Amino acid sequence: MAARRRSKGTSHYPEFLLKVQHKGKTRFRFKTIDGAMKLFPVGTTEYQAIQAAMAYNTKHRSYDSVFSLESTSKYSSATQRRDRFDKPLKEWLPIVINRVKSEEDLSAGVLSKFINECAKLEEALGEVNTKTLTLAHLNQFLSDEYGDSAKRTFNGKVSNLKKVFSYLADESAVDFNFMLQKKMKKVTKEDFKKKRRDLTVSDYEQIYAAAPLFLKVAMSLSLQTTHAVREVYRIKYKISEPKEGVCGIVWYDTTKEVDGCPIYGTLYIHREKVKKSDSSFVAIPVTEAIKEIVDLSKTDRLLCPYIVHKKPPPSQRGIAKECTHPYQVHHHNISREFSKVRDKIGLFSELDKSERPTYHEIRRLSANLIEALGESATIRMAHANEKTTKIYTGKRDIVWNEATPITVKF
């Protein structure tokens, strides 16, 4: 009779190793070559049991693929061949990255972070053969690179390492994914508390007054739409129709009136962070306030399809990464300019930089101002699936969640 197939939770175990319940406790049991079933001592970790079982099997059980000095086979030259999967980690990481790109529909930002973390891993352990790596190596790496990180950040790094080693195990680059044994840090309510100071209306006005034109435009768009810098920097002056992954305005031929407010078109935003969610497709009416922001952005007379733009310095050549036009301002540069202006005028100088409000706090300020008007900011922010008016574009059956026409006022 064929052996029973292992469960998903123990599929990475060496042969003859079992996880069992013994006297109300989880224990590990191993079958030796003489047929004896031995229980590991209480307190033995899964990692220790796996290592012990692998060592025993290598020493006492005959496998064609395993070379043994005690072997008398006349084909010793063949069995002595090096394990072709046991290569330096740096040779496997590009394969892992390519598989993640093709198999996991990650957003550009999440994928970029994953690739950066793989680069750090390669720098630290790239020369080490994969089958030589142990949990001790990765614990040291985590301590060196992320030891001072917040618990939630640290846990995110652990999750990505588990992903890396799951692919390595699938490629036979490691015998099993030992990162599954890595424990996450316990996260409490305190860890979810916001550390950065909120932005007040007065703070916003002071930074706006000192900001260059492109930052004024970006800040105003975030205030009126509630959307973050990753969406704002992608908003185009004009698009012919709403599309997945595109942010821009479809203008009306004639002005419409909704609840007494003139509406000039619809601003379509597909939020990148939650792009797989139905709520990530947002349609915001172009009010007088949004039209004024668009008009303000044109006062520099630069030709660019993006509302947030500026002429780059002569030293900058080509188009920035994640941009499609030389004048388009990358979202990192918008955020940096905001912090630069904030510090230049001396706002929050008494606080540590990690506690000072950043550009992202405009989103929270906008939401609070909208709630103060008695309106819900949920749909506008692409946060949830409440009962909404659906706009069907006829393309891929994308449903856009229509926000109410609101002018955010102080």
Coordinates of C-alpha atoms in Angstrom, one line a residue:
M1 CA 0.0 0.0 0.0
A2 CA 1.3 3.4 -0.9
A3 CA 2.2 5.7 1.9
R4 CA -0.3 8.4 2.8
R5 CA 0.4 11.7 1.3
R6 CA 1.7 14.3 3.7
S7 CA -0.3 17.3 4.7
K8 CA 0.7 20.8 3.4
G9 CA 2.0 21.7 6.8
T10 CA 4.5 18.8 6.9
S11 CA 5.3 18.4 3.2
H12 CA 8.8 19.8 3.7
Y13 CA 9.7 17.2 6.4
P14 CA 12.4 14.6 5.6
E15 CA 11.3 11.0 5.1
F16 CA 10.3 9.1 8.3
L17 CA 9.8 12.3 10.4
L18 CA 6.3 12.8 11.8
K19 CA 4.5 15.4 13.9
V20 CA 2.2 13.7 16.4
Q21 CA 0.1 14.5 19.4
H22 CA 1.5 12.6 22.5
K23 CA -0.2 13.0 25.9
G24 CA -1.7 16.3 24.8
K25 CA 1.5 17.8 23.5
T26 CA 2.9 18.2 20.0
R27 CA 5.9 16.0 19.6
F28 CA 8.1 14.8 16.8
R29 CA 8.5 11.1 16.0
F30 CA 11.1 9.4 13.8
K31 CA 11.4 5.9 12.4
T32 CA 14.9 4.5 12.5
I33 CA 16.3 1.8 10.1
D34 CA 15.5 -1.0 12.6
G35 CA 11.9 0.0 12.6
A36 CA 11.9 1.7 16.0
M37 CA 9.7 4.8 16.4
K38 CA 11.6 7.3 18.6
L39 CA 10.0 10.4 20.2
F40 CA 12.1 13.5 20.2
P41 CA 12.4 15.1 23.7
V42 CA 9.8 17.6 24.9
G43 CA 10.8 21.1 23.7
T44 CA 12.5 20.0 20.5
T45 CA 11.7 22.6 17.8
E46 CA 10.6 21.7 14.3
Y47 CA 13.8 23.0 12.9
Q48 CA 15.9 20.8 15.3
A49 CA 13.8 17.7 14.4
I50 CA 14.2 18.3 10.7
Q51 CA 18.0 18.8 10.9
A52 CA 18.4 15.6 13.0
A53 CA 16.2 13.6 10.7
M54 CA 18.1 14.8 7.6
A55 CA 21.5 14.0 9.3
Y56 CA 20.3 10.5 10.2
N57 CA 18.9 9.7 6.8
T58 CA 22.1 10.9 5.1
K59 CA 24.2 8.7 7.3
H60 CA 22.1 5.5 7.6
R61 CA 19.9 5.4 4.5
S62 CA 21.0 4.7 1.0
Y63 CA 19.9 7.2 -1.7
D64 CA 21.2 7.1 -5.2
S65 CA 21.5 10.9 -5.3
V66 CA 23.6 11.1 -2.1
F67 CA 27.3 10.5 -2.2
S68 CA 28.8 8.4 0.6
L69 CA 32.4 7.8 1.3
E70 CA 31.4 4.2 2.4
S71 CA 30.0 3.5 -1.1
T72 CA 31.6 0.7 -3.0
S73 CA 29.7 1.4 -6.2
K74 CA 31.7 1.1 -9.4
Y75 CA 29.9 4.2 -10.6
S76 CA 31.4 6.3 -7.8
S77 CA 32.5 9.0 -10.3
A78 CA 28.8 9.6 -11.2
T79 CA 27.6 9.6 -7.6
Q80 CA 30.3 12.0 -6.6
R81 CA 29.0 14.7 -8.8
R82 CA 28.3 18.0 -7.0
D83 CA 24.7 18.8 -6.3
R84 CA 23.8 21.1 -9.2
F85 CA 21.2 22.9 -7.2
D86 CA 23.6 23.9 -4.4
K87 CA 24.8 27.2 -5.9
P88 CA 25.6 30.6 -4.4
L89 CA 22.5 32.5 -3.4
K90 CA 23.3 35.3 -5.8
E91 CA 22.7 32.9 -8.7
W92 CA 19.2 31.9 -7.4
L93 CA 17.8 35.4 -6.5
P94 CA 17.3 36.6 -10.1
I95 CA 15.3 33.4 -10.7
V96 CA 13.2 34.1 -7.6
I97 CA 12.6 37.7 -8.6
N98 CA 11.5 36.7 -12.2
R99 CA 9.1 34.1 -10.8
V100 CA 7.6 36.6 -8.4
K101 CA 7.2 39.1 -11.3
S102 CA 5.4 36.5 -13.4
E103 CA 3.4 34.7 -10.8
E104 CA 2.4 37.3 -8.3
D105 CA 0.5 40.4 -9.5
L106 CA 2.3 42.8 -7.1
S107 CA 2.0 46.6 -7.5
A108 CA 5.0 48.5 -8.7
G109 CA 5.8 49.8 -5.2
V110 CA 5.5 46.5 -3.5
L111 CA 7.6 44.7 -6.2
S112 CA 10.3 47.5 -6.0
K113 CA 10.6 47.0 -2.2
F114 CA 10.8 43.2 -2.6
I115 CA 13.6 43.6 -5.2
N116 CA 15.5 46.0 -2.9
E117 CA 15.3 43.6 0.0
C118 CA 16.6 40.8 -2.3
A119 CA 19.5 43.1 -3.2
K120 CA 20.3 43.5 0.5
L121 CA 20.1 39.8 1.0
E122 CA 22.5 39.2 -1.9
E123 CA 24.9 41.7 -0.6
A124 CA 25.0 40.0 2.8
L125 CA 24.8 36.3 1.8
G126 CA 25.1 36.2 -1.9
E127 CA 28.4 34.2 -1.9
V128 CA 27.0 31.5 0.4
N129 CA 25.7 28.3 -1.2
T130 CA 22.0 27.9 -0.7
K131 CA 22.2 24.4 1.0
T132 CA 24.7 25.8 3.4
L133 CA 22.3 28.5 4.6
T134 CA 20.6 28.0 8.0
L135 CA 18.1 30.0 10.1
A136 CA 21.1 31.3 12.0
H137 CA 22.4 33.1 8.9
L138 CA 19.0 34.7 8.3
N139 CA 18.6 35.7 12.0
Q140 CA 21.9 37.5 11.8
F141 CA 20.9 39.2 8.5
L142 CA 17.6 40.4 10.0
S143 CA 19.4 41.7 13.1
D144 CA 22.0 43.6 11.1
E145 CA 19.6 45.1 8.6
Y146 CA 16.3 45.5 10.4
G147 CA 17.1 45.1 14.1
D148 CA 16.1 48.7 14.9
S149 CA 13.0 48.6 12.7
A150 CA 9.4 48.9 14.1
K151 CA 7.8 45.5 14.8
R152 CA 5.4 45.8 11.9
T153 CA 8.2 46.7 9.5
F154 CA 10.4 43.8 10.8
N155 CA 7.5 41.3 10.3
G156 CA 7.1 42.5 6.8
K157 CA 10.8 41.8 6.1
V158 CA 10.4 38.3 7.6
S159 CA 7.3 37.7 5.3
N160 CA 9.4 38.6 2.3
L161 CA 12.2 36.2 3.3
K162 CA 9.7 33.4 3.8
K163 CA 8.5 34.2 0.2
V164 CA 12.1 34.1 -1.1
F165 CA 12.8 30.7 0.6
S166 CA 9.5 29.2 -0.5
Y167 CA 10.6 29.8 -4.1
L168 CA 14.1 28.5 -3.4
A169 CA 12.6 25.3 -1.9
D170 CA 10.4 24.9 -4.9
E171 CA 13.5 25.2 -7.2
S172 CA 15.3 22.6 -5.0
A173 CA 17.9 25.3 -4.1
V174 CA 17.3 24.5 -0.4
D175 CA 16.1 21.2 1.1
F176 CA 13.2 22.9 2.9
N177 CA 12.0 26.3 3.8
F178 CA 13.5 26.8 7.2
M179 CA 12.2 30.4 7.3
L180 CA 8.8 28.9 8.2
Q181 CA 10.3 28.4 11.7
K182 CA 11.0 32.1 12.1
K183 CA 8.7 33.7 14.6
M184 CA 7.1 37.0 13.9
K185 CA 7.3 39.8 16.5
K186 CA 4.1 40.2 18.6
V187 CA 2.3 43.3 17.6
T188 CA 0.2 45.2 20.1
K189 CA -2.3 48.1 19.8
E190 CA 0.5 50.4 20.8
D191 CA 2.4 49.5 17.6
F192 CA -0.6 50.6 15.5
K193 CA -0.7 54.1 17.1
K194 CA 0.1 56.9 14.7
K195 CA 3.5 58.4 15.6
R196 CA 3.6 61.3 13.1
R197 CA 2.0 64.6 14.1
D198 CA -1.2 65.4 12.3
L199 CA -1.2 68.4 9.9
T200 CA -3.5 71.3 10.9
V201 CA -5.1 73.8 8.5
S202 CA -2.6 76.4 9.7
D203 CA 0.3 74.1 9.1
Y204 CA -0.9 73.3 5.6
E205 CA -1.4 77.0 4.7
Q206 CA 2.1 77.9 5.9
I207 CA 3.7 75.2 3.8
Y208 CA 1.6 76.0 0.8
A209 CA 2.5 79.7 1.0
A210 CA 6.3 78.8 0.8
A211 CA 5.9 76.0 -1.7
P212 CA 7.0 76.2 -5.4
L213 CA 4.2 76.0 -8.0
F214 CA 4.4 72.3 -8.7
L215 CA 4.1 71.5 -5.0
K216 CA 1.2 73.9 -4.6
V217 CA -0.6 72.1 -7.4
A218 CA 0.1 68.7 -5.9
M219 CA -0.9 69.7 -2.4
S220 CA -4.2 71.2 -3.7
L221 CA -5.0 68.1 -5.6
S222 CA -4.4 65.9 -2.6
L223 CA -6.6 68.2 -0.4
Q224 CA -9.5 68.2 -2.9
T225 CA -9.3 64.5 -3.8
T226 CA -7.9 62.9 -0.6
H227 CA -5.5 61.0 -2.7
A228 CA -1.8 60.3 -1.9
V229 CA 1.2 61.4 -3.8
R230 CA 1.4 58.1 -5.8
E231 CA -1.9 58.9 -7.5
V232 CA -1.5 62.7 -7.7
Y233 CA 1.8 62.6 -9.7
R234 CA 0.0 60.4 -12.3
I235 CA -3.0 62.6 -13.0
K236 CA -3.2 63.7 -16.6
Y237 CA -4.9 66.9 -17.9
K238 CA -7.0 64.9 -20.3
I239 CA -7.9 61.3 -21.1
S240 CA -10.4 60.1 -23.7
E241 CA -11.9 57.4 -21.5
P242 CA -11.3 55.9 -18.1
K243 CA -8.8 53.0 -18.1
E244 CA -7.4 50.6 -15.6
G245 CA -4.1 51.9 -14.1
V246 CA -4.6 55.4 -15.5
C247 CA -5.4 58.7 -13.6
G248 CA -6.8 61.6 -15.5
I249 CA -9.8 63.8 -16.4
V250 CA -12.5 63.2 -18.9
W251 CA -13.9 66.7 -19.6
Y252 CA -17.6 67.3 -20.5
D253 CA -18.5 69.1 -23.7
T254 CA -20.8 71.3 -21.7
T255 CA -20.8 72.1 -18.0
K256 CA -23.3 70.1 -15.9
E257 CA -24.9 71.1 -12.6
V258 CA -25.1 68.6 -9.7
D259 CA -26.7 69.7 -6.4
G260 CA -26.2 73.3 -7.5
C261 CA -22.5 72.9 -8.2
P262 CA -21.0 73.3 -11.7
I263 CA -19.2 70.1 -12.8
Y264 CA -16.8 70.2 -15.7
G265 CA -15.9 66.6 -16.0
T266 CA -14.8 63.5 -14.1
L267 CA -11.4 62.8 -12.6
Y268 CA -10.7 59.1 -12.7
I269 CA -8.2 57.7 -10.2
H270 CA -7.1 54.1 -10.0
R271 CA -5.4 53.8 -6.6
E272 CA -2.1 51.8 -6.9
K273 CA -1.8 50.6 -3.3
V274 CA -5.1 48.7 -3.4
K275 CA -5.4 48.2 -7.2
K276 CA -6.9 44.7 -6.9
S277 CA -9.8 46.0 -4.8
D278 CA -13.1 47.0 -6.3
S279 CA -13.0 50.2 -4.3
S280 CA -9.7 51.3 -5.9
F281 CA -11.5 52.7 -9.0
V282 CA -12.7 56.2 -8.0
A283 CA -14.6 58.8 -10.1
I284 CA -14.4 62.3 -8.6
P285 CA -16.5 65.1 -10.1
V286 CA -14.4 68.0 -11.4
T287 CA -15.7 70.9 -9.3
E288 CA -14.8 74.6 -9.6
A289 CA -12.0 74.0 -7.0
I290 CA -10.4 71.2 -9.0
K291 CA -10.7 73.2 -12.3
E292 CA -8.9 76.2 -10.6
I293 CA -6.0 73.8 -9.6
V294 CA -5.8 72.7 -13.2
D295 CA -5.7 76.3 -14.4
L296 CA -3.1 77.2 -11.8
S297 CA -0.8 74.4 -13.1
K298 CA -0.9 75.9 -16.6
T299 CA 0.4 79.3 -15.5
D300 CA 4.1 78.1 -16.0
R301 CA 3.3 77.6 -19.7
L302 CA 5.2 74.3 -19.8
L303 CA 3.8 71.6 -22.2
C304 CA 3.3 68.4 -20.3
P305 CA 0.4 65.9 -20.2
Y306 CA 0.6 65.7 -16.4
I307 CA -1.0 68.3 -14.1
V308 CA 1.9 68.1 -11.6
H309 CA 5.0 69.1 -13.5
K310 CA 8.1 71.3 -13.5
K311 CA 11.1 71.9 -15.7
P312 CA 14.0 69.7 -14.5
P313 CA 17.4 71.1 -13.8
P314 CA 19.9 71.1 -16.8
S315 CA 21.9 68.4 -15.0
Q316 CA 19.0 65.9 -15.2
R317 CA 19.0 63.8 -18.4
G318 CA 16.3 61.6 -19.6
I319 CA 13.0 60.6 -17.9
A320 CA 12.9 59.6 -14.3
K321 CA 12.0 56.0 -13.3
E322 CA 8.2 55.4 -13.1
C323 CA 7.6 58.6 -15.2
T324 CA 6.7 58.9 -18.9
H325 CA 7.6 62.6 -19.5
P326 CA 10.7 64.7 -18.7
Y327 CA 8.6 67.3 -16.9
Q328 CA 6.6 64.8 -14.9
V329 CA 7.6 65.1 -11.2
H330 CA 8.3 61.7 -9.5
H331 CA 6.3 61.1 -6.3
H332 CA 9.5 60.8 -4.2
N333 CA 10.4 64.3 -5.3
I334 CA 7.0 65.7 -4.4
S335 CA 7.3 64.2 -0.9
R336 CA 10.9 65.4 -0.4
E337 CA 10.0 68.9 -1.5
F338 CA 7.2 69.0 1.0
S339 CA 9.5 68.0 3.8
K340 CA 12.2 70.4 2.6
V341 CA 9.8 73.4 2.7
R342 CA 8.3 72.3 6.1
D343 CA 11.8 72.3 7.6
K344 CA 12.9 75.4 5.8
I345 CA 10.1 77.5 7.5
G346 CA 10.9 75.9 10.8
L347 CA 7.6 74.0 11.3
F348 CA 7.8 71.2 13.9
S349 CA 11.6 71.9 14.5
E350 CA 11.0 70.8 18.1
L351 CA 10.1 67.3 16.9
D352 CA 12.3 64.4 15.8
K353 CA 12.1 64.0 12.0
S354 CA 10.4 60.7 12.4
E355 CA 7.5 62.5 14.1
R356 CA 7.1 65.4 11.8
P357 CA 4.1 65.3 9.4
T358 CA 4.9 64.4 5.8
Y359 CA 3.0 64.9 2.6
H360 CA 0.9 61.9 3.3
E361 CA -0.8 63.7 6.3
I362 CA -2.6 65.9 3.7
R363 CA -4.8 62.9 3.0
R364 CA -5.8 62.6 6.6
L365 CA -6.4 66.4 6.8
S366 CA -8.6 66.3 3.7
A367 CA -10.6 63.3 5.1
N368 CA -11.2 65.2 8.4
L369 CA -12.4 68.3 6.5
I370 CA -14.8 66.3 4.4
E371 CA -16.2 64.5 7.5
A372 CA -16.7 68.0 9.1
L373 CA -18.9 68.9 6.1
G374 CA -21.1 66.0 7.0
E375 CA -20.0 63.9 4.0
S376 CA -18.3 60.5 4.0
A377 CA -14.8 60.3 2.7
T378 CA -14.8 56.6 2.3
I379 CA -15.6 56.3 -1.4
R380 CA -13.4 59.2 -2.3
M381 CA -10.4 57.7 -0.5
A382 CA -10.9 54.2 -2.2
H383 CA -11.1 52.7 1.3
A384 CA -14.2 50.4 1.3
N385 CA -17.1 49.0 -0.7
E386 CA -20.1 51.0 0.5
K387 CA -23.3 51.3 -1.5
T388 CA -22.3 53.5 -4.4
T389 CA -23.4 54.7 -7.8
K390 CA -21.6 52.6 -10.4
I391 CA -20.2 53.9 -13.6
Y392 CA -19.7 51.2 -16.1
T393 CA -17.1 52.0 -18.8
G394 CA -17.8 49.0 -21.0
K395 CA -14.1 48.0 -20.9
R396 CA -13.3 44.9 -18.9
D397 CA -16.4 45.5 -16.8
I398 CA -14.5 47.9 -14.5
V399 CA -16.8 49.5 -12.0
W400 CA -15.9 53.1 -11.0
N401 CA -17.1 54.3 -7.6
E402 CA -18.5 57.8 -8.0
A403 CA -17.8 60.3 -5.2
T404 CA -20.1 63.2 -4.5
P405 CA -19.1 66.7 -5.7
I406 CA -17.4 68.3 -2.8
T407 CA -15.2 71.4 -2.4
V408 CA -12.9 71.0 0.5
K409 CA -12.8 74.3 2.5
F410 CA -11.0 75.5 5.6

